PDB file of N, CA and C in Angstrom:
ATOM      1  N   MET A 276       4.838  -7.190 -56.058  1.00 54.00           N
ATOM      2  CA  MET A 276       5.913  -8.252 -55.828  1.00 54.00           C
ATOM      3  C   MET A 276       5.992  -8.614 -54.949  1.00 54.00           C
ATOM      4  N   PRO A 277       6.530 -10.109 -54.468  1.00 61.00           N
ATOM      5  CA  PRO A 277       5.938 -10.702 -53.568  1.00 61.00           C
ATOM      6  C   PRO A 277       7.221 -10.481 -52.449  1.00 61.00           C
ATOM      7  N   PHE A 278       6.262 -10.128 -51.120  1.00 66.00           N
ATOM      8  CA  PHE A 278       7.144 -10.240 -49.711  1.00 66.00           C
ATOM      9  C   PHE A 278       7.890 -10.636 -49.553  1.00 66.00           C
ATOM     10  N   PHE A 279       7.935 -12.000 -49.956  1.00 67.00           N
ATOM     11  CA  PHE A 279       9.551 -13.126 -49.505  1.00 67.00           C
ATOM     12  C   PHE A 279      10.032 -13.341 -50.489  1.00 67.00           C
ATOM     13  N   SER A 280      10.667 -12.642 -51.593  1.00 64.00           N
ATOM     14  CA  SER A 280      11.272 -12.344 -52.588  1.00 64.00           C
ATOM     15  C   SER A 280      12.456 -12.077 -52.105  1.00 64.00           C
ATOM     16  N   LYS A 281      13.854 -12.561 -52.885  1.00 64.00           N
ATOM     17  CA  LYS A 281      14.982 -11.873 -52.841  1.00 64.00           C
ATOM     18  C   LYS A 281      15.645 -10.783 -53.341  1.00 64.00           C
ATOM     19  N   SER A 282      16.576  -9.731 -52.578  1.00 60.00           N
ATOM     20  CA  SER A 282      16.324  -8.616 -52.879  1.00 60.00           C
ATOM     21  C   SER A 282      17.614  -8.658 -53.686  1.00 60.00           C
ATOM     22  N   LYS A 283      17.439  -7.603 -54.972  1.00 60.00           N
ATOM     23  CA  LYS A 283      18.686  -7.707 -55.509  1.00 60.00           C
ATOM     24  C   LYS A 283      19.468  -6.541 -55.105  1.00 60.00           C
ATOM     25  N   LYS A 284      18.975  -5.367 -54.528  1.00 59.00           N
ATOM     26  CA  LYS A 284      19.766  -4.487 -53.861  1.00 59.00           C
ATOM     27  C   LYS A 284      20.524  -4.674 -52.365  1.00 59.00           C
ATOM     28  N   GLY A 285      21.521  -4.824 -52.238  1.00 57.00           N
ATOM     29  CA  GLY A 285      22.491  -4.716 -51.454  1.00 57.00           C
ATOM     30  C   GLY A 285      22.046  -6.205 -50.626  1.00 57.00           C
ATOM     31  N   SER A 286      22.646  -7.342 -50.747  1.00 55.00           N
ATOM     32  CA  SER A 286      22.239  -8.227 -49.622  1.00 55.00           C
ATOM     33  C   SER A 286      23.678  -8.378 -48.836  1.00 55.00           C
ATOM     34  N   ILE A 287      22.829  -8.913 -47.539  1.00 56.00           N
ATOM     35  CA  ILE A 287      23.841  -9.213 -46.362  1.00 56.00           C
ATOM     36  C   ILE A 287      24.975  -9.993 -46.813  1.00 56.00           C
ATOM     37  N   LYS A 288      26.100  -9.325 -46.647  1.00 58.00           N
ATOM     38  CA  LYS A 288      27.128 -10.008 -46.887  1.00 58.00           C
ATOM     39  C   LYS A 288      28.311 -10.989 -46.516  1.00 58.00           C
ATOM     40  N   GLY A 289      28.055 -10.979 -44.746  1.00 57.00           N
ATOM     41  CA  GLY A 289      28.643 -11.876 -44.322  1.00 57.00           C
ATOM     42  C   GLY A 289      27.152 -12.501 -43.470  1.00 57.00           C
ATOM     43  N   LYS A 290      27.300 -14.311 -43.262  1.00 59.00           N
ATOM     44  CA  LYS A 290      26.299 -14.653 -42.655  1.00 59.00           C
ATOM     45  C   LYS A 290      26.140 -14.247 -40.847  1.00 59.00           C
ATOM     46  N   ARG A 291      25.316 -14.136 -40.324  1.00 59.00           N
ATOM     47  CA  ARG A 291      25.284 -14.318 -38.775  1.00 59.00           C
ATOM     48  C   ARG A 291      25.718 -15.593 -38.128  1.00 59.00           C
ATOM     49  N   ARG A 292      26.505 -15.767 -37.117  1.00 60.00           N
ATOM     50  CA  ARG A 292      26.473 -17.193 -36.817  1.00 60.00           C
ATOM     51  C   ARG A 292      25.675 -16.610 -35.325  1.00 60.00           C
ATOM     52  N   ALA A 293      25.591 -18.112 -35.106  1.00 58.00           N
ATOM     53  CA  ALA A 293      24.817 -18.392 -33.367  1.00 58.00           C
ATOM     54  C   ALA A 293      25.857 -18.354 -32.536  1.00 58.00           C
ATOM     55  N   GLY A 294      26.149 -17.540 -31.313  1.00 58.00           N
ATOM     56  CA  GLY A 294      27.002 -17.433 -30.618  1.00 58.00           C
ATOM     57  C   GLY A 294      26.671 -18.938 -29.884  1.00 58.00           C
ATOM     58  N   SER A 295      28.201 -19.039 -29.417  1.00 57.00           N
ATOM     59  CA  SER A 295      28.377 -20.741 -28.251  1.00 57.00           C
ATOM     60  C   SER A 295      27.526 -20.546 -27.037  1.00 57.00           C
ATOM     61  N   LEU A 296      26.926 -21.610 -26.586  1.00 54.00           N
ATOM     62  CA  LEU A 296      26.196 -21.136 -25.608  1.00 54.00           C
ATOM     63  C   LEU A 296      26.915 -22.187 -24.455  1.00 54.00           C
ATOM     64  N   SER A 297      28.619 -22.590 -24.843  1.00 53.00           N
ATOM     65  CA  SER A 297      29.031 -23.172 -23.922  1.00 53.00           C
ATOM     66  C   SER A 297      29.557 -22.153 -22.613  1.00 53.00           C
ATOM     67  N   SER A 298      28.658 -20.790 -22.875  1.00 53.00           N
ATOM     68  CA  SER A 298      29.100 -19.742 -20.957  1.00 53.00           C
ATOM     69  C   SER A 298      28.026 -20.779 -20.360  1.00 53.00           C
ATOM     70  N   LEU A 299      26.841 -20.398 -21.318  1.00 51.00           N
ATOM     71  CA  LEU A 299      25.778 -20.582 -20.122  1.00 51.00           C
ATOM     72  C   LEU A 299      25.998 -22.236 -19.421  1.00 51.00           C
ATOM     73  N   THR A 300      26.358 -23.411 -19.822  1.00 53.00           N
ATOM     74  CA  THR A 300      26.541 -24.625 -19.463  1.00 53.00           C
ATOM     75  C   THR A 300      28.322 -24.654 -18.297  1.00 53.00           C
ATOM     76  N   SER A 301      28.861 -23.749 -18.847  1.00 50.00           N
ATOM     77  CA  SER A 301      30.054 -23.733 -17.650  1.00 50.00           C
ATOM     78  C   SER A 301      29.825 -23.407 -15.899  1.00 50.00           C
ATOM     79  N   GLN A 302      28.680 -22.765 -16.222  1.00 52.00           N
ATOM     80  CA  GLN A 302      28.063 -21.763 -14.490  1.00 52.00           C
ATOM     81  C   GLN A 302      28.897 -22.800 -13.269  1.00 52.00           C
ATOM     82  N   ASP A 303      29.312 -22.424 -12.372  1.00 53.00           N
ATOM     83  CA  ASP A 303      29.454 -23.283 -11.187  1.00 53.00           C
ATOM     84  C   ASP A 303      28.298 -23.989 -10.826  1.00 53.00           C
ATOM     85  N   SER A 304      27.976 -24.483 -10.313  1.00 51.00           N
ATOM     86  CA  SER A 304      26.757 -25.417  -9.270  1.00 51.00           C
ATOM     87  C   SER A 304      26.029 -24.817  -8.537  1.00 51.00           C
ATOM     88  N   GLN A 305      26.890 -23.964  -7.413  1.00 50.00           N
ATOM     89  CA  GLN A 305      26.246 -23.081  -6.873  1.00 50.00           C
ATOM     90  C   GLN A 305      25.489 -22.588  -7.401  1.00 50.00           C
ATOM     91  N   LYS A 306      25.816 -22.001  -8.363  1.00 54.00           N
ATOM     92  CA  LYS A 306      24.731 -20.958  -9.236  1.00 54.00           C
ATOM     93  C   LYS A 306      23.540 -21.261  -9.971  1.00 54.00           C
ATOM     94  N   GLN A 307      24.303 -22.131 -10.509  1.00 52.00           N
ATOM     95  CA  GLN A 307      22.836 -23.344 -11.086  1.00 52.00           C
ATOM     96  C   GLN A 307      21.496 -23.772 -10.108  1.00 52.00           C
ATOM     97  N   ASP A 308      22.048 -23.862  -9.272  1.00 49.00           N
ATOM     98  CA  ASP A 308      21.233 -24.130  -7.663  1.00 49.00           C
ATOM     99  C   ASP A 308      20.602 -23.227  -7.289  1.00 49.00           C
ATOM    100  N   ASP A 309      20.733 -22.034  -7.504  1.00 52.00           N
ATOM    101  CA  ASP A 309      20.091 -20.359  -6.909  1.00 52.00           C
ATOM    102  C   ASP A 309      19.643 -19.979  -8.230  1.00 52.00           C
ATOM    103  N   ASN A 310      19.335 -20.455  -9.483  1.00 57.00           N
ATOM    104  CA  ASN A 310      18.854 -20.134 -10.512  1.00 57.00           C
ATOM    105  C   ASN A 310      17.656 -20.975 -10.712  1.00 57.00           C
ATOM    106  N   LEU A 311      17.548 -22.313 -10.135  1.00 65.00           N
ATOM    107  CA  LEU A 311      16.385 -23.490 -10.242  1.00 65.00           C
ATOM    108  C   LEU A 311      15.600 -23.473  -8.954  1.00 65.00           C
ATOM    109  N   ALA A 312      16.023 -22.641  -7.877  1.00 73.00           N
ATOM    110  CA  ALA A 312      15.179 -22.220  -6.876  1.00 73.00           C
ATOM    111  C   ALA A 312      13.897 -21.390  -7.175  1.00 73.00           C
ATOM    112  N   ILE A 313      12.782 -21.292  -6.627  1.00 83.00           N
ATOM    113  CA  ILE A 313      11.916 -20.218  -6.718  1.00 83.00           C
ATOM    114  C   ILE A 313      11.490 -19.761  -5.480  1.00 83.00           C
ATOM    115  N   LYS A 314      11.673 -18.953  -4.989  1.00 84.00           N
ATOM    116  CA  LYS A 314      11.017 -18.792  -3.512  1.00 84.00           C
ATOM    117  C   LYS A 314       9.804 -17.778  -3.414  1.00 84.00           C
ATOM    118  N   LEU A 315       8.755 -18.654  -2.681  1.00 83.00           N
ATOM    119  CA  LEU A 315       7.763 -17.362  -3.199  1.00 83.00           C
ATOM    120  C   LEU A 315       7.080 -17.321  -1.264  1.00 83.00           C
ATOM    121  N   GLN A 316       6.903 -16.311  -1.050  1.00 82.00           N
ATOM    122  CA  GLN A 316       6.924 -15.669   0.237  1.00 82.00           C
ATOM    123  C   GLN A 316       5.302 -15.755   0.573  1.00 82.00           C
ATOM    124  N   LEU A 317       4.286 -16.108   1.279  1.00 78.00           N
ATOM    125  CA  LEU A 317       3.304 -16.021   1.690  1.00 78.00           C
ATOM    126  C   LEU A 317       2.534 -16.226   3.334  1.00 78.00           C
ATOM    127  N   ASP A 318       2.316 -15.159   3.360  1.00 75.00           N
ATOM    128  CA  ASP A 318       2.186 -14.336   4.613  1.00 75.00           C
ATOM    129  C   ASP A 318       3.397 -14.716   5.536  1.00 75.00           C
ATOM    130  N   GLU A 319       3.550 -15.543   6.223  1.00 73.00           N
ATOM    131  CA  GLU A 319       4.738 -15.636   7.322  1.00 73.00           C
ATOM    132  C   GLU A 319       5.431 -17.204   7.013  1.00 73.00           C
ATOM    133  N   ASN A 320       4.965 -17.495   5.730  1.00 77.00           N
ATOM    134  CA  ASN A 320       5.320 -18.733   5.339  1.00 77.00           C
ATOM    135  C   ASN A 320       6.120 -18.826   3.921  1.00 77.00           C
ATOM    136  N   GLU A 321       7.364 -19.380   3.912  1.00 82.00           N
ATOM    137  CA  GLU A 321       7.834 -19.705   2.664  1.00 82.00           C
ATOM    138  C   GLU A 321       7.866 -20.788   1.809  1.00 82.00           C
ATOM    139  N   LEU A 322       7.685 -20.806   0.562  1.00 83.00           N
ATOM    140  CA  LEU A 322       7.131 -21.916  -0.268  1.00 83.00           C
ATOM    141  C   LEU A 322       8.395 -22.227  -1.026  1.00 83.00           C
ATOM    142  N   ILE A 323       9.300 -22.825  -1.306  1.00 85.00           N
ATOM    143  CA  ILE A 323      10.079 -23.295  -2.009  1.00 85.00           C
ATOM    144  C   ILE A 323      10.208 -24.079  -3.159  1.00 85.00           C
ATOM    145  N   PHE A 324      10.560 -23.760  -4.853  1.00 84.00           N
ATOM    146  CA  PHE A 324      10.357 -25.088  -5.890  1.00 84.00           C
ATOM    147  C   PHE A 324      11.747 -25.146  -6.415  1.00 84.00           C
ATOM    148  N   ASP A 325      12.432 -26.780  -6.073  1.00 81.00           N
ATOM    149  CA  ASP A 325      13.421 -26.949  -6.312  1.00 81.00           C
ATOM    150  C   ASP A 325      13.554 -27.617  -8.146  1.00 81.00           C
ATOM    151  N   GLY A 326      13.983 -26.651  -8.042  1.00 79.00           N
ATOM    152  CA  GLY A 326      14.206 -27.322 -10.077  1.00 79.00           C
ATOM    153  C   GLY A 326      14.431 -27.938 -10.620  1.00 79.00           C
ATOM    154  N   ASN A 327      15.170 -28.613  -9.572  1.00 80.00           N
ATOM    155  CA  ASN A 327      16.360 -29.938  -9.662  1.00 80.00           C
ATOM    156  C   ASN A 327      15.225 -30.986  -9.838  1.00 80.00           C
ATOM    157  N   THR A 328      14.512 -31.544  -8.275  1.00 81.00           N
ATOM    158  CA  THR A 328      13.458 -32.493  -8.053  1.00 81.00           C
ATOM    159  C   THR A 328      11.912 -31.856  -8.747  1.00 81.00           C
ATOM    160  N   GLY A 329      11.868 -30.606  -8.972  1.00 80.00           N
ATOM    161  CA  GLY A 329      11.014 -30.249  -9.684  1.00 80.00           C
ATOM    162  C   GLY A 329       9.595 -30.018  -8.618  1.00 80.00           C
ATOM    163  N   GLN A 330       9.737 -30.147  -7.404  1.00 84.00           N
ATOM    164  CA  GLN A 330       9.323 -30.284  -5.750  1.00 84.00           C
ATOM    165  C   GLN A 330       8.774 -28.772  -5.238  1.00 84.00           C
ATOM    166  N   TRP A 331       8.027 -28.356  -4.649  1.00 83.00           N
ATOM    167  CA  TRP A 331       7.520 -27.923  -3.778  1.00 83.00           C
ATOM    168  C   TRP A 331       7.531 -27.849  -2.593  1.00 83.00           C
ATOM    169  N   TYR A 332       8.609 -27.320  -1.385  1.00 81.00           N
ATOM    170  CA  TYR A 332       8.296 -27.570  -0.065  1.00 81.00           C
ATOM    171  C   TYR A 332       8.395 -26.176   0.313  1.00 81.00           C
ATOM    172  N   SER A 333       8.487 -26.439   1.686  1.00 82.00           N
ATOM    173  CA  SER A 333       8.052 -24.734   2.631  1.00 82.00           C
ATOM    174  C   SER A 333       9.007 -25.001   3.515  1.00 82.00           C
ATOM    175  N   GLU A 334       9.331 -23.954   4.308  1.00 71.00           N
ATOM    176  CA  GLU A 334      10.312 -23.680   5.723  1.00 71.00           C
ATOM    177  C   GLU A 334       9.521 -23.769   6.464  1.00 71.00           C
ATOM    178  N   PRO A 335       9.402 -24.216   7.653  1.00 60.00           N
ATOM    179  CA  PRO A 335       9.374 -23.892   8.823  1.00 60.00           C
ATOM    180  C   PRO A 335       9.647 -22.223   9.339  1.00 60.00           C
ATOM    181  N   PRO A 336       8.299 -22.116   9.538  1.00 54.00           N
ATOM    182  CA  PRO A 336       9.257 -20.139  10.395  1.00 54.00           C
ATOM    183  C   PRO A 336       9.478 -20.456  11.516  1.00 54.00           C
ATOM    184  N   THR A 337      11.140 -19.585  11.539  1.00 58.00           N
ATOM    185  CA  THR A 337      11.583 -19.781  12.558  1.00 58.00           C
ATOM    186  C   THR A 337      11.602 -18.990  14.029  1.00 58.00           C
ATOM    187  N   GLY A 338      11.619 -19.466  14.899  1.00 55.00           N
ATOM    188  CA  GLY A 338      11.352 -19.095  16.109  1.00 55.00           C
ATOM    189  C   GLY A 338      10.251 -20.308  17.197  1.00 55.00           C
ATOM    190  N   GLY A 339       9.211 -20.836  16.609  1.00 57.00           N
ATOM    191  CA  GLY A 339       8.433 -21.711  16.566  1.00 57.00           C
ATOM    192  C   GLY A 339       7.219 -20.555  17.401  1.00 57.00           C
ATOM    193  N   THR A 340       7.138 -19.302  16.884  1.00 67.00           N
ATOM    194  CA  THR A 340       6.183 -18.862  17.994  1.00 67.00           C
ATOM    195  C   THR A 340       5.196 -18.735  17.221  1.00 67.00           C
ATOM    196  N   ASN A 341       4.719 -19.449  15.809  1.00 80.00           N
ATOM    197  CA  ASN A 341       3.458 -19.121  14.835  1.00 80.00           C
ATOM    198  C   ASN A 341       2.529 -19.403  15.603  1.00 80.00           C
ATOM    199  N   ALA A 342       2.544 -20.493  16.317  1.00 83.00           N
ATOM    200  CA  ALA A 342       1.391 -20.708  17.105  1.00 83.00           C
ATOM    201  C   ALA A 342       0.871 -19.955  18.176  1.00 83.00           C
ATOM    202  N   ALA A 343       1.627 -19.051  18.873  1.00 85.00           N
ATOM    203  CA  ALA A 343       1.713 -18.431  20.236  1.00 85.00           C
ATOM    204  C   ALA A 343       1.355 -17.211  19.570  1.00 85.00           C
ATOM    205  N   ASN A 344       1.615 -16.624  18.350  1.00 88.00           N
ATOM    206  CA  ASN A 344       1.013 -15.646  17.363  1.00 88.00           C
ATOM    207  C   ASN A 344      -0.557 -15.790  17.196  1.00 88.00           C
ATOM    208  N   LEU A 345      -0.943 -16.929  16.503  1.00 89.00           N
ATOM    209  CA  LEU A 345      -2.566 -17.351  15.890  1.00 89.00           C
ATOM    210  C   LEU A 345      -3.024 -16.969  17.304  1.00 89.00           C
ATOM    211  N   ARG A 346      -2.645 -18.131  18.776  1.00 91.00           N
ATOM    212  CA  ARG A 346      -3.600 -17.991  19.710  1.00 91.00           C
ATOM    213  C   ARG A 346      -3.727 -16.583  19.954  1.00 91.00           C
ATOM    214  N   LYS A 347      -3.028 -15.507  19.934  1.00 92.00           N
ATOM    215  CA  LYS A 347      -3.716 -14.105  20.460  1.00 92.00           C
ATOM    216  C   LYS A 347      -3.931 -13.490  19.229  1.00 92.00           C
ATOM    217  N   GLN A 348      -3.635 -13.852  18.058  1.00 92.00           N
ATOM    218  CA  GLN A 348      -4.501 -13.265  17.436  1.00 92.00           C
ATOM    219  C   GLN A 348      -5.832 -13.305  17.232  1.00 92.00           C
ATOM    220  N   ASN A 349      -6.209 -14.740  17.773  1.00 94.00           N
ATOM    221  CA  ASN A 349      -7.628 -15.460  17.685  1.00 94.00           C
ATOM    222  C   ASN A 349      -8.028 -14.871  18.443  1.00 94.00           C
ATOM    223  N   ILE A 350      -7.342 -14.742  19.561  1.00 95.00           N
ATOM    224  CA  ILE A 350      -8.700 -14.035  20.928  1.00 95.00           C
ATOM    225  C   ILE A 350      -9.161 -12.576  20.517  1.00 95.00           C
ATOM    226  N   THR A 351      -7.928 -11.624  19.822  1.00 94.00           N
ATOM    227  CA  THR A 351      -8.400 -10.067  19.272  1.00 94.00           C
ATOM    228  C   THR A 351      -9.339 -10.441  18.592  1.00 94.00           C
ATOM    229  N   LEU A 352      -9.520 -11.388  17.678  1.00 95.00           N
ATOM    230  CA  LEU A 352     -10.449 -11.101  16.353  1.00 95.00           C
ATOM    231  C   LEU A 352     -11.556 -11.245  17.028  1.00 95.00           C
ATOM    232  N   GLN A 353     -11.750 -12.872  17.866  1.00 96.00           N
ATOM    233  CA  GLN A 353     -13.043 -13.244  18.935  1.00 96.00           C
ATOM    234  C   GLN A 353     -13.479 -11.517  19.937  1.00 96.00           C
ATOM    235  N   GLU A 354     -12.548 -10.915  20.297  1.00 96.00           N
ATOM    236  CA  GLU A 354     -12.825  -9.498  21.087  1.00 96.00           C
ATOM    237  C   GLU A 354     -13.387  -8.582  20.367  1.00 96.00           C
ATOM    238  N   GLN A 355     -13.224  -8.625  19.451  1.00 96.00           N
ATOM    239  CA  GLN A 355     -13.390  -7.491  18.531  1.00 96.00           C
ATOM    240  C   GLN A 355     -14.678  -8.351  17.671  1.00 96.00           C
ATOM    241  N   ASN A 356     -14.993  -9.408  17.380  1.00 96.00           N
ATOM    242  CA  ASN A 356     -16.143  -9.766  16.781  1.00 96.00           C
ATOM    243  C   ASN A 356     -17.437  -9.777  18.128  1.00 96.00           C
ATOM    244  N   ASN A 357     -17.021  -9.843  19.116  1.00 95.00           N
ATOM    245  CA  ASN A 357     -18.578  -9.939  20.416  1.00 95.00           C
ATOM    246  C   ASN A 357     -18.635  -8.450  20.255  1.00 95.00           C
ATOM    247  N   ALA A 358     -17.374  -7.088  20.325  1.00 96.00           N
ATOM    248  CA  ALA A 358     -17.547  -5.727  20.335  1.00 96.00           C
ATOM    249  C   ALA A 358     -18.989  -5.635  19.270  1.00 96.00           C
ATOM    250  N   LEU A 359     -18.491  -6.158  17.948  1.00 96.00           N
ATOM    251  CA  LEU A 359     -19.330  -5.455  16.791  1.00 96.00           C
ATOM    252  C   LEU A 359     -20.542  -6.301  16.926  1.00 96.00           C
ATOM    253  N   ARG A 360     -20.908  -7.573  17.488  1.00 97.00           N
ATOM    254  CA  ARG A 360     -22.148  -8.096  17.443  1.00 97.00           C
ATOM    255  C   ARG A 360     -22.873  -7.056  18.610  1.00 97.00           C
ATOM    256  N   LEU A 361     -22.520  -6.566  19.618  1.00 97.00           N
ATOM    257  CA  LEU A 361     -23.262  -6.033  20.611  1.00 97.00           C
ATOM    258  C   LEU A 361     -23.722  -4.410  19.658  1.00 97.00           C
ATOM    259  N   LYS A 362     -22.544  -3.810  19.399  1.00 96.00           N
ATOM    260  CA  LYS A 362     -22.692  -2.721  18.386  1.00 96.00           C
ATOM    261  C   LYS A 362     -24.241  -2.962  17.267  1.00 96.00           C
ATOM    262  N   ASN A 363     -23.975  -4.451  16.684  1.00 97.00           N
ATOM    263  CA  ASN A 363     -24.895  -4.266  16.112  1.00 97.00           C
ATOM    264  C   ASN A 363     -26.304  -4.596  16.634  1.00 97.00           C
ATOM    265  N   GLU A 364     -26.586  -5.244  17.710  1.00 97.00           N
ATOM    266  CA  GLU A 364     -27.222  -5.561  18.723  1.00 97.00           C
ATOM    267  C   GLU A 364     -28.133  -4.059  18.965  1.00 97.00           C
ATOM    268  N   ILE A 365     -27.407  -3.144  19.675  1.00 97.00           N
ATOM    269  CA  ILE A 365     -27.987  -1.908  20.170  1.00 97.00           C
ATOM    270  C   ILE A 365     -28.156  -0.649  18.436  1.00 97.00           C
ATOM    271  N   LEU A 366     -27.681  -1.296  17.794  1.00 97.00           N
ATOM    272  CA  LEU A 366     -28.192   0.055  16.289  1.00 97.00           C
ATOM    273  C   LEU A 366     -29.499  -1.002  15.940  1.00 97.00           C
ATOM    274  N   MET A 367     -30.210  -2.237  15.945  1.00 97.00           N
ATOM    275  CA  MET A 367     -31.070  -2.930  15.444  1.00 97.00           C
ATOM    276  C   MET A 367     -32.289  -2.283  16.889  1.00 97.00           C
ATOM    277  N   ASP A 368     -31.389  -2.166  17.867  1.00 97.00           N
ATOM    278  CA  ASP A 368     -32.573  -1.817  19.007  1.00 97.00           C
ATOM    279  C   ASP A 368     -33.287  -0.155  18.869  1.00 97.00           C
ATOM    280  N   MET A 369     -32.207   0.210  18.070  1.00 97.00           N
ATOM    281  CA  MET A 369     -32.164   1.921  18.018  1.00 97.00           C
ATOM    282  C   MET A 369     -33.286   1.747  16.841  1.00 97.00           C
ATOM    283  N   VAL A 370     -33.207   1.230  15.938  1.00 97.00           N
ATOM    284  CA  VAL A 370     -33.933   1.178  14.904  1.00 97.00           C
ATOM    285  C   VAL A 370     -35.727   0.468  15.129  1.00 97.00           C
ATOM    286  N   VAL A 371     -35.639  -0.542  15.288  1.00 97.00           N
ATOM    287  CA  VAL A 371     -36.948  -0.561  16.533  1.00 97.00           C
ATOM    288  C   VAL A 371     -37.285   0.365  17.195  1.00 97.00           C
ATOM    289  N   ALA A 372     -37.032   0.679  18.046  1.00 97.00           N
ATOM    290  CA  ALA A 372     -37.270   1.984  18.559  1.00 97.00           C
ATOM    291  C   ALA A 372     -38.240   2.967  18.230  1.00 97.00           C
ATOM    292  N   LEU A 373     -37.358   3.651  16.923  1.00 97.00           N
ATOM    293  CA  LEU A 373     -37.209   4.640  16.046  1.00 97.00           C
ATOM    294  C   LEU A 373     -38.802   4.012  14.679  1.00 97.00           C
ATOM    295  N   LYS A 374     -38.677   3.203  14.659  1.00 97.00           N
ATOM    296  CA  LYS A 374     -39.675   2.176  13.667  1.00 97.00           C
ATOM    297  C   LYS A 374     -41.316   2.461  14.426  1.00 97.00           C
ATOM    298  N   ALA A 375     -41.502   2.352  15.850  1.00 97.00           N
ATOM    299  CA  ALA A 375     -42.155   1.885  16.371  1.00 97.00           C
ATOM    300  C   ALA A 375     -42.679   3.744  17.275  1.00 97.00           C
ATOM    301  N   ASP A 376     -41.944   4.645  17.103  1.00 97.00           N
ATOM    302  CA  ASP A 376     -42.583   6.113  17.168  1.00 97.00           C
ATOM    303  C   ASP A 376     -42.933   6.728  16.148  1.00 97.00           C
ATOM    304  N   LEU A 377     -42.494   6.167  15.091  1.00 97.00           N
ATOM    305  CA  LEU A 377     -42.848   6.462  13.610  1.00 97.00           C
ATOM    306  C   LEU A 377     -44.117   5.938  13.187  1.00 97.00           C
ATOM    307  N   CYS A 378     -44.708   4.726  13.746  1.00 96.00           N
ATOM    308  CA  CYS A 378     -45.856   4.061  13.462  1.00 96.00           C
ATOM    309  C   CYS A 378     -47.249   5.038  14.929  1.00 96.00           C
ATOM    310  N   ALA A 379     -46.550   5.215  16.081  1.00 96.00           N
ATOM    311  CA  ALA A 379     -47.758   5.658  16.957  1.00 96.00           C
ATOM    312  C   ALA A 379     -47.889   7.006  16.174  1.00 96.00           C
ATOM    313  N   ARG A 380     -46.763   7.707  15.622  1.00 97.00           N
ATOM    314  CA  ARG A 380     -47.154   9.286  15.011  1.00 97.00           C
ATOM    315  C   ARG A 380     -48.258   8.873  13.678  1.00 97.00           C
ATOM    316  N   ASP A 381     -48.084   8.164  12.757  1.00 96.00           N
ATOM    317  CA  ASP A 381     -48.291   8.127  11.815  1.00 96.00           C
ATOM    318  C   ASP A 381     -50.328   7.599  12.551  1.00 96.00           C
ATOM    319  N   LYS A 382     -50.572   6.500  13.566  1.00 96.00           N
ATOM    320  CA  LYS A 382     -51.546   6.347  13.529  1.00 96.00           C
ATOM    321  C   LYS A 382     -52.235   7.471  15.082  1.00 96.00           C
ATOM    322  N   GLU A 383     -51.422   8.663  15.289  1.00 95.00           N
ATOM    323  CA  GLU A 383     -51.801  10.029  15.943  1.00 95.00           C
ATOM    324  C   GLU A 383     -52.325  10.611  14.812  1.00 95.00           C
ATOM    325  N   ILE A 384     -51.543  10.841  13.543  1.00 95.00           N
ATOM    326  CA  ILE A 384     -51.980  11.818  13.184  1.00 95.00           C
ATOM    327  C   ILE A 384     -53.479  11.293  12.264  1.00 95.00           C
ATOM    328  N   GLU A 385     -53.712   9.814  11.659  1.00 94.00           N
ATOM    329  CA  GLU A 385     -54.579   9.321  11.073  1.00 94.00           C
ATOM    330  C   GLU A 385     -56.146   9.941  11.956  1.00 94.00           C
ATOM    331  N   MET A 386     -55.573   9.672  13.764  1.00 94.00           N
ATOM    332  CA  MET A 386     -57.061   9.896  14.047  1.00 94.00           C
ATOM    333  C   MET A 386     -57.244  11.239  14.077  1.00 94.00           C
ATOM    334  N   LEU A 387     -56.240  12.459  14.366  1.00 93.00           N
ATOM    335  CA  LEU A 387     -56.553  13.946  14.053  1.00 93.00           C
ATOM    336  C   LEU A 387     -56.958  13.930  12.703  1.00 93.00           C
ATOM    337  N   ASN A 388     -56.429  13.351  11.797  1.00 92.00           N
ATOM    338  CA  ASN A 388     -57.136  13.872  10.331  1.00 92.00           C
ATOM    339  C   ASN A 388     -58.696  13.373  10.103  1.00 92.00           C
ATOM    340  N   GLY A 389     -58.944  11.773  11.007  1.00 78.00           N
ATOM    341  CA  GLY A 389     -59.871  11.032   9.979  1.00 78.00           C
ATOM    342  C   GLY A 389     -61.117  11.144  10.921  1.00 78.00           C
TER     343      GLY A 389
END
């Protein structure tokens, strides 16, 4: 029996009608503008896609303190970087001293055995 054949048992009595799309087009313009705008938040910056023009634009952060915050954050990161470099240098000195001690012990053991 083919899959796409008409069934003989109980056919659909009424045809289905598609609903009217007029309710979708009768929305007020403000609601349409809100539906077409897509907002994307990236860190402190906000990008907005305007569906009417098809363009992305950004809103500047409010208060104008973004540059001051970036300078403060930059100074903090530089201080942390300097501290980490100092710690790394201290650890490398400790590794070199330990390696020198181990080499000296190995030579001493070879002299005692040999």
